[in-house]
PDB file of C-alpha atoms in Angstrom:
ATOM      1  CA  MET A1189       0.000   0.000   0.000  1.00 86.00           C
ATOM      2  CA  ARG A1190       1.382   3.412  -0.935  1.00 88.00           C
ATOM      3  CA  ILE A1191       0.626   6.091   1.621  1.00 92.00           C
ATOM      4  CA  LEU A1192       1.531   9.722   2.218  1.00 94.00           C
ATOM      5  CA  VAL A1193       2.405  10.836   5.739  1.00 95.00           C
ATOM      6  CA  ILE A1194       2.098  14.586   6.365  1.00 95.00           C
ATOM      7  CA  GLU A1195       3.824  15.077   9.707  1.00 94.00           C
ATOM      8  CA  ASP A1196       6.395  17.607  10.925  1.00 92.00           C
ATOM      9  CA  ASN A1197       7.683  15.651  13.931  1.00 92.00           C
ATOM     10  CA  PRO A1198      10.844  13.757  12.855  1.00 92.00           C
ATOM     11  CA  ASP A1199      10.516  11.207  15.683  1.00 92.00           C
ATOM     12  CA  VAL A1200       6.957  10.313  14.705  1.00 92.00           C
ATOM     13  CA  LEU A1201       8.025  10.052  11.058  1.00 92.00           C
ATOM     14  CA  ALA A1202      10.930   7.765  11.934  1.00 94.00           C
ATOM     15  CA  ASN A1203       8.631   5.490  13.964  1.00 93.00           C
ATOM     16  CA  LEU A1204       6.108   5.302  11.129  1.00 94.00           C
ATOM     17  CA  TYR A1205       8.766   4.458   8.541  1.00 94.00           C
ATOM     18  CA  GLY A1206      10.352   1.888  10.825  1.00 93.00           C
ATOM     19  CA  PHE A1207       7.063   0.137  11.537  1.00 94.00           C
ATOM     20  CA  LEU A1208       5.188   0.401   8.236  1.00 93.00           C
ATOM     21  CA  GLU A1209       7.875  -0.260   5.623  1.00 92.00           C
ATOM     22  CA  PRO A1210       8.682  -3.783   6.909  1.00 91.00           C
ATOM     23  CA  LEU A1211       4.941  -4.523   6.583  1.00 91.00           C
ATOM     24  CA  GLY A1212       5.090  -3.737   2.880  1.00 90.00           C
ATOM     25  CA  TYR A1213       3.951  -0.112   2.889  1.00 91.00           C
ATOM     26  CA  VAL A1214       5.507   2.360   0.470  1.00 92.00           C
ATOM     27  CA  VAL A1215       5.738   5.542   2.531  1.00 94.00           C
ATOM     28  CA  ASP A1216       6.186   9.059   1.186  1.00 93.00           C
ATOM     29  CA  SER A1217       6.327  11.993   3.576  1.00 93.00           C
ATOM     30  CA  ALA A1218       5.940  15.756   3.748  1.00 93.00           C
ATOM     31  CA  ARG A1219       6.852  18.041   6.636  1.00 92.00           C
ATOM     32  CA  SER A1220       4.279  20.791   6.050  1.00 91.00           C
ATOM     33  CA  GLY A1221       0.718  21.165   4.845  1.00 90.00           C
ATOM     34  CA  ALA A1222       1.722  22.923   1.644  1.00 89.00           C
ATOM     35  CA  ALA A1223       4.315  20.263   0.813  1.00 90.00           C
ATOM     36  CA  GLY A1224       1.754  17.562   1.531  1.00 90.00           C
ATOM     37  CA  LEU A1225      -0.732  19.073  -0.907  1.00 89.00           C
ATOM     38  CA  THR A1226       1.984  19.219  -3.569  1.00 89.00           C
ATOM     39  CA  GLN A1227       2.785  15.550  -2.998  1.00 87.00           C
ATOM     40  CA  ALA A1228      -0.896  14.555  -3.060  1.00 88.00           C
ATOM     41  CA  ALA A1229      -1.439  16.404  -6.322  1.00 83.00           C
ATOM     42  CA  ALA A1230       1.574  14.791  -7.983  1.00 81.00           C
ATOM     43  CA  HIS A1231       1.092  11.151  -6.922  1.00 84.00           C
ATOM     44  CA  SER A1232      -1.637   8.615  -6.306  1.00 80.00           C
ATOM     45  CA  TYR A1233      -1.995   7.249  -2.761  1.00 86.00           C
ATOM     46  CA  GLU A1234      -4.216   4.652  -1.169  1.00 87.00           C
ATOM     47  CA  ALA A1235      -4.348   6.605   2.095  1.00 91.00           C
ATOM     48  CA  ILE A1236      -3.000   9.754   3.703  1.00 93.00           C
ATOM     49  CA  VAL A1237      -1.878  10.012   7.334  1.00 95.00           C
ATOM     50  CA  LEU A1238      -2.310  13.646   8.291  1.00 93.00           C
ATOM     51  CA  ASP A1239      -1.157  15.405  11.450  1.00 92.00           C
ATOM     52  CA  LEU A1240      -3.563  18.058  12.714  1.00 89.00           C
ATOM     53  CA  MET A1241      -0.926  20.510  13.956  1.00 88.00           C
ATOM     54  CA  LEU A1242       1.307  21.468  11.043  1.00 89.00           C
ATOM     55  CA  PRO A1243       3.346  24.564  10.196  1.00 84.00           C
ATOM     56  CA  GLY A1244       1.530  26.864   7.780  1.00 83.00           C
ATOM     57  CA  LEU A1245      -1.638  25.088   6.696  1.00 86.00           C
ATOM     58  CA  ASP A1246      -3.002  22.952   9.521  1.00 89.00           C
ATOM     59  CA  GLY A1247      -4.452  19.489   9.014  1.00 88.00           C
ATOM     60  CA  LEU A1248      -8.037  20.714   8.738  1.00 89.00           C
ATOM     61  CA  GLU A1249      -7.194  23.126   5.926  1.00 90.00           C
ATOM     62  CA  VAL A1250      -5.077  20.518   4.159  1.00 90.00           C
ATOM     63  CA  CYS A1251      -8.018  18.127   4.257  1.00 90.00           C
ATOM     64  CA  ARG A1252     -10.414  20.783   2.941  1.00 88.00           C
ATOM     65  CA  GLN A1253      -8.091  21.544   0.054  1.00 87.00           C
ATOM     66  CA  LEU A1254      -7.657  17.856  -0.737  1.00 86.00           C
ATOM     67  CA  ARG A1255     -11.415  17.467  -1.032  1.00 82.00           C
ATOM     68  CA  ARG A1256     -12.466  20.765  -2.559  1.00 79.00           C
ATOM     69  CA  GLY A1257      -9.385  22.072  -4.290  1.00 76.00           C
ATOM     70  CA  LEU A1258      -7.766  18.875  -5.583  1.00 79.00           C
ATOM     71  CA  CYS A1259     -11.098  17.008  -5.841  1.00 76.00           C
ATOM     72  CA  GLN A1260      -9.536  13.932  -4.188  1.00 77.00           C
ATOM     73  CA  ASP A1261     -11.348  11.215  -2.249  1.00 78.00           C
ATOM     74  CA  THR A1262      -8.204   9.491  -0.917  1.00 84.00           C
ATOM     75  CA  PRO A1263      -8.940   8.179   2.606  1.00 89.00           C
ATOM     76  CA  VAL A1264      -7.458  10.435   5.290  1.00 90.00           C
ATOM     77  CA  LEU A1265      -6.487   9.276   8.772  1.00 92.00           C
ATOM     78  CA  MET A1266      -5.860  12.259  11.025  1.00 90.00           C
ATOM     79  CA  LEU A1267      -3.406  12.195  13.920  1.00 90.00           C
ATOM     80  CA  THR A1268      -4.173  14.573  16.763  1.00 85.00           C
ATOM     81  CA  ALA A1269      -3.698  15.145  20.465  1.00 81.00           C
ATOM     82  CA  ARG A1270      -7.128  16.784  20.580  1.00 74.00           C
ATOM     83  CA  ASP A1271      -9.878  14.380  21.539  1.00 70.00           C
ATOM     84  CA  THR A1272     -12.942  16.536  22.215  1.00 73.00           C
ATOM     85  CA  VAL A1273     -16.155  15.956  20.304  1.00 75.00           C
ATOM     86  CA  HIS A1274     -15.882  19.472  18.847  1.00 76.00           C
ATOM     87  CA  ASP A1275     -12.424  18.722  17.447  1.00 74.00           C
ATOM     88  CA  LYS A1276     -13.585  15.460  15.909  1.00 75.00           C
ATOM     89  CA  VAL A1277     -16.649  17.074  14.354  1.00 79.00           C
ATOM     90  CA  ALA A1278     -14.429  19.770  12.826  1.00 80.00           C
ATOM     91  CA  GLY A1279     -12.197  17.085  11.357  1.00 78.00           C
ATOM     92  CA  PHE A1280     -15.032  15.089   9.870  1.00 82.00           C
ATOM     93  CA  ASP A1281     -16.588  18.264   8.462  1.00 82.00           C
ATOM     94  CA  ALA A1282     -13.276  19.013   6.757  1.00 83.00           C
ATOM     95  CA  GLY A1283     -13.347  15.587   5.121  1.00 83.00           C
ATOM     96  CA  THR A1284     -11.236  13.261   7.256  1.00 85.00           C
ATOM     97  CA  ASP A1285     -12.253   9.590   7.432  1.00 85.00           C
ATOM     98  CA  ASP A1286     -10.821   8.482  10.747  1.00 87.00           C
ATOM     99  CA  TYR A1287      -8.937   9.659  13.827  1.00 86.00           C
ATOM    100  CA  LEU A1288      -6.105   8.390  15.956  1.00 88.00           C
ATOM    101  CA  ILE A1289      -5.404  10.171  19.213  1.00 87.00           C
ATOM    102  CA  LYS A1290      -1.758  10.687  20.139  1.00 85.00           C
ATOM    103  CA  PRO A1291      -0.037   8.730  21.574  1.00 85.00           C
ATOM    104  CA  PHE A1292      -1.350   5.887  19.422  1.00 87.00           C
ATOM    105  CA  SER A1293      -0.597   2.225  18.804  1.00 90.00           C
ATOM    106  CA  LEU A1294       1.266   1.533  15.562  1.00 92.00           C
ATOM    107  CA  VAL A1295      -0.569  -1.783  15.324  1.00 92.00           C
ATOM    108  CA  GLU A1296      -3.877   0.075  15.468  1.00 91.00           C
ATOM    109  CA  LEU A1297      -2.639   2.499  12.826  1.00 91.00           C
ATOM    110  CA  ASP A1298      -1.912  -0.432  10.508  1.00 92.00           C
ATOM    111  CA  VAL A1299      -5.356  -1.933  11.101  1.00 90.00           C
ATOM    112  CA  ARG A1300      -7.129   1.365  10.482  1.00 89.00           C
ATOM    113  CA  LEU A1301      -5.188   2.090   7.296  1.00 90.00           C
ATOM    114  CA  LYS A1302      -6.057  -1.324   5.898  1.00 86.00           C
ATOM    115  CA  ALA A1303      -9.722  -0.835   6.799  1.00 85.00           C
ATOM    116  CA  LEU A1304      -9.765   2.561   5.074  1.00 84.00           C
ATOM    117  CA  SER A1305      -8.175   1.142   1.934  1.00 81.00           C
ATOM    118  CA  ARG A1306     -10.878  -1.532   1.718  1.00 75.00           C
ATOM    119  CA  ARG A1307     -13.719   0.939   1.792  1.00 68.00           C
ATOM    120  CA  ALA A1308     -15.257   2.061  -1.424  1.00 39.00           C
ATOM    121  CA  ARG A1309     -13.868   5.281  -2.808  1.00 49.00           C
ATOM    122  CA  GLY A1310     -15.996   8.298  -3.598  1.00 47.00           C
ATOM    123  CA  GLN A1311     -17.603   8.975  -0.214  1.00 49.00           C
ATOM    124  CA  HIS A1312     -16.337  12.564   0.005  1.00 47.00           C
ATOM    125  CA  VAL A1313     -16.664  13.840  -3.532  1.00 49.00           C
ATOM    126  CA  GLN A1314     -19.953  13.573  -5.322  1.00 54.00           C
ATOM    127  CA  SER A1315     -19.754  11.932  -8.753  1.00 62.00           C
ATOM    128  CA  GLU A1316     -21.529  14.895 -10.320  1.00 80.00           C
ATOM    129  CA  LEU A1317     -22.992  18.216  -9.258  1.00 87.00           C
ATOM    130  CA  SER A1318     -25.753  19.706 -11.373  1.00 90.00           C
ATOM    131  CA  PHE A1319     -27.858  22.831 -11.507  1.00 92.00           C
ATOM    132  CA  ALA A1320     -30.154  23.707 -14.397  1.00 91.00           C
ATOM    133  CA  ASN A1321     -28.139  22.709 -17.499  1.00 93.00           C
ATOM    134  CA  LEU A1322     -24.789  23.111 -15.714  1.00 94.00           C
ATOM    135  CA  ARG A1323     -22.824  19.960 -14.851  1.00 93.00           C
ATOM    136  CA  PHE A1324     -19.635  19.579 -12.800  1.00 92.00           C
ATOM    137  CA  ASN A1325     -17.767  16.373 -11.994  1.00 87.00           C
ATOM    138  CA  PRO A1326     -15.507  17.182  -8.996  1.00 78.00           C
ATOM    139  CA  LYS A1327     -13.458  14.016  -9.477  1.00 74.00           C
ATOM    140  CA  THR A1328     -12.370  14.918 -12.997  1.00 79.00           C
ATOM    141  CA  CYS A1329     -12.920  18.692 -12.802  1.00 82.00           C
ATOM    142  CA  GLU A1330     -15.022  18.477 -15.975  1.00 89.00           C
ATOM    143  CA  VAL A1331     -17.571  21.276 -16.370  1.00 93.00           C
ATOM    144  CA  SER A1332     -20.197  21.584 -19.077  1.00 95.00           C
ATOM    145  CA  ARG A1333     -23.280  23.636 -19.742  1.00 94.00           C
ATOM    146  CA  ALA A1334     -25.936  22.490 -22.191  1.00 92.00           C
ATOM    147  CA  GLY A1335     -23.471  19.801 -23.225  1.00 92.00           C
ATOM    148  CA  LYS A1336     -20.705  22.292 -24.076  1.00 94.00           C
ATOM    149  CA  PRO A1337     -17.409  21.678 -22.208  1.00 94.00           C
ATOM    150  CA  LEU A1338     -16.156  24.661 -20.219  1.00 94.00           C
ATOM    151  CA  ARG A1339     -12.678  25.406 -18.915  1.00 91.00           C
ATOM    152  CA  LEU A1340     -12.201  27.187 -15.601  1.00 89.00           C
ATOM    153  CA  THR A1341      -9.249  28.376 -13.568  1.00 87.00           C
ATOM    154  CA  PRO A1342      -8.255  26.299 -10.494  1.00 82.00           C
ATOM    155  CA  THR A1343      -9.934  28.921  -8.307  1.00 85.00           C
ATOM    156  CA  GLY A1344     -12.974  28.863 -10.562  1.00 89.00           C
ATOM    157  CA  TYR A1345     -13.436  25.131  -9.950  1.00 88.00           C
ATOM    158  CA  ARG A1346     -13.413  25.690  -6.187  1.00 84.00           C
ATOM    159  CA  LEU A1347     -15.887  28.552  -6.380  1.00 90.00           C
ATOM    160  CA  LEU A1348     -18.206  26.637  -8.682  1.00 91.00           C
ATOM    161  CA  ALA A1349     -18.139  23.570  -6.439  1.00 87.00           C
ATOM    162  CA  ALA A1350     -19.119  25.665  -3.409  1.00 85.00           C
ATOM    163  CA  LEU A1351     -21.901  27.430  -5.318  1.00 91.00           C
ATOM    164  CA  MET A1352     -23.283  24.221  -6.839  1.00 89.00           C
ATOM    165  CA  ARG A1353     -23.304  22.373  -3.516  1.00 83.00           C
ATOM    166  CA  ALA A1354     -25.358  25.192  -2.008  1.00 83.00           C
ATOM    167  CA  ALA A1355     -27.568  26.022  -5.023  1.00 87.00           C
ATOM    168  CA  PRO A1356     -29.990  27.677  -5.130  1.00 88.00           C
ATOM    169  CA  ASN A1357     -29.097  29.030  -1.688  1.00 87.00           C
ATOM    170  CA  VAL A1358     -26.806  32.013  -1.257  1.00 88.00           C
ATOM    171  CA  VAL A1359     -23.155  31.485  -0.272  1.00 86.00           C
ATOM    172  CA  ALA A1360     -21.791  34.371   1.787  1.00 88.00           C
ATOM    173  CA  ARG A1361     -18.727  36.221   0.547  1.00 88.00           C
ATOM    174  CA  ALA A1362     -16.774  35.289   3.673  1.00 85.00           C
ATOM    175  CA  GLN A1363     -17.555  31.600   3.154  1.00 81.00           C
ATOM    176  CA  LEU A1364     -16.379  31.695  -0.462  1.00 84.00           C
ATOM    177  CA  VAL A1365     -13.173  33.459   0.544  1.00 84.00           C
ATOM    178  CA  HIS A1366     -12.534  30.724   3.091  1.00 76.00           C
ATOM    179  CA  GLU A1367     -13.279  28.003   0.516  1.00 73.00           C
ATOM    180  CA  VAL A1368     -10.512  29.348  -1.721  1.00 75.00           C
ATOM    181  CA  TRP A1369      -7.898  30.863   0.586  1.00 74.00           C
ATOM    182  CA  GLY A1370      -8.590  29.287   3.964  1.00 67.00           C
ATOM    183  CA  ASP A1371      -7.407  31.364   6.901  1.00 63.00           C
ATOM    184  CA  GLU A1372      -5.047  33.464   4.748  1.00 69.00           C
ATOM    185  CA  PRO A1373      -7.317  35.608   2.552  1.00 73.00           C
ATOM    186  CA  PRO A1374      -5.674  38.034   0.114  1.00 75.00           C
ATOM    187  CA  GLU A1375      -5.555  41.712   0.997  1.00 73.00           C
ATOM    188  CA  SER A1376      -7.208  42.788  -2.261  1.00 78.00           C
ATOM    189  CA  ASP A1377     -10.758  41.962  -3.309  1.00 81.00           C
ATOM    190  CA  ALA A1378      -9.592  38.996  -5.367  1.00 88.00           C
ATOM    191  CA  LEU A1379     -12.933  37.240  -4.965  1.00 90.00           C
ATOM    192  CA  ARG A1380     -14.664  39.800  -7.185  1.00 91.00           C
ATOM    193  CA  THR A1381     -12.118  39.173  -9.951  1.00 91.00           C
ATOM    194  CA  HIS A1382     -12.508  35.401  -9.772  1.00 92.00           C
ATOM    195  CA  ILE A1383     -16.303  35.641  -9.712  1.00 94.00           C
ATOM    196  CA  HIS A1384     -16.125  37.815 -12.831  1.00 94.00           C
ATOM    197  CA  SER A1385     -13.986  35.176 -14.581  1.00 93.00           C
ATOM    198  CA  LEU A1386     -16.345  32.407 -13.500  1.00 95.00           C
ATOM    199  CA  ARG A1387     -19.317  34.360 -14.816  1.00 94.00           C
ATOM    200  CA  LEU A1388     -17.631  34.841 -18.172  1.00 94.00           C
ATOM    201  CA  ALA A1389     -17.048  31.090 -18.405  1.00 95.00           C
ATOM    202  CA  ILE A1390     -20.444  29.732 -17.354  1.00 96.00           C
ATOM    203  CA  ASP A1391     -22.813  32.537 -18.396  1.00 95.00           C
ATOM    204  CA  LYS A1392     -21.450  34.662 -21.223  1.00 92.00           C
ATOM    205  CA  PRO A1393     -21.742  32.036 -23.995  1.00 90.00           C
ATOM    206  CA  PHE A1394     -25.350  31.272 -23.025  1.00 91.00           C
ATOM    207  CA  GLY A1395     -28.618  33.153 -23.176  1.00 84.00           C
ATOM    208  CA  GLN A1396     -29.701  32.624 -19.587  1.00 89.00           C
ATOM    209  CA  PRO A1397     -27.413  33.722 -16.717  1.00 93.00           C
ATOM    210  CA  LEU A1398     -27.107  31.501 -13.665  1.00 95.00           C
ATOM    211  CA  LEU A1399     -24.565  33.253 -11.451  1.00 96.00           C
ATOM    212  CA  ARG A1400     -26.066  36.046  -9.392  1.00 94.00           C
ATOM    213  CA  THR A1401     -24.493  38.632  -7.108  1.00 94.00           C
ATOM    214  CA  LEU A1402     -26.369  39.758  -4.028  1.00 92.00           C
ATOM    215  CA  PRO A1403     -24.587  43.018  -3.124  1.00 91.00           C
ATOM    216  CA  GLY A1404     -23.243  43.016   0.414  1.00 87.00           C
ATOM    217  CA  ILE A1405     -24.348  39.415   0.971  1.00 89.00           C
ATOM    218  CA  GLY A1406     -22.797  36.899  -1.395  1.00 91.00           C
ATOM    219  CA  TYR A1407     -23.409  34.877  -4.520  1.00 94.00           C
ATOM    220  CA  CYS A1408     -25.665  32.107  -5.731  1.00 93.00           C
ATOM    221  CA  LEU A1409     -26.732  30.085  -8.732  1.00 94.00           C
ATOM    222  CA  SER A1410     -30.308  30.873  -9.662  1.00 89.00           C
ATOM    223  CA  ASN A1411     -32.310  29.700 -12.642  1.00 82.00           C
ATOM    224  CA  GLY A1412     -34.512  32.248 -14.353  1.00 60.00           C
ATOM    225  CA  GLU A1413     -33.585  35.283 -12.267  1.00 48.00           C
ATOM    226  CA  PRO A1414     -32.243  38.563 -13.676  1.00 43.00           C
ATOM    227  CA  ARG A1415     -28.497  39.066 -13.354  1.00 42.00           C
ATOM    228  CA  ASP A1416     -26.983  41.599 -10.974  1.00 43.00           C
ATOM    229  CA  HIS A1417     -23.819  43.231 -12.301  1.00 41.00           C
ATOM    230  CA  ALA A1418     -22.407  44.292  -8.931  1.00 42.00           C
ATOM    231  CA  GLY A1419     -19.624  41.734  -8.725  1.00 50.00           C
TER     232      GLY A1419
END
């Protein structure tokens, strides 16, 4: 089994390598959240072991970006010293599959990884999102409207996924900013620029607009409503 371990503690990493490799695991590692995302995007893994407390992007944000940004459904086992219900709920909401509380048994880690690998894939990412005549497959990042393939920017895919999951409800500006940039939003109003690009891609070639701006509130996909030009 090929796995990715995203963990900044060298002692924990050494223990994982020493225990798992003799069992037949192929182990890759990353020492930060950003490096882990780069590894996950470049390679295919059967499971990811993810530490919650990481420099830069923490484990929750890494998991969110794996699911929503990279459109991956690779099973994630999160390692954490936090064991409250609130912490676990936050982890599951971000997209993790399972938890191990530090300090943990390496034998239990092996058992849980094997159980995760046996489970059917596709539990986190829907096979297709649809609204009106707009279709989006998060697994392949394929978007089409009225059967016509559309090409978006990486940020556009994230915005569209958030809007389509909520449609026809409104998604607040702050929520969209967090979907794209996490806890490090840009200083400029970059969201407006990306929304404009998304609108050009999904609405401009077609007679009926879907993407609406609600000034001061947020954005939504709405079928048959007049378009606001405020964003």
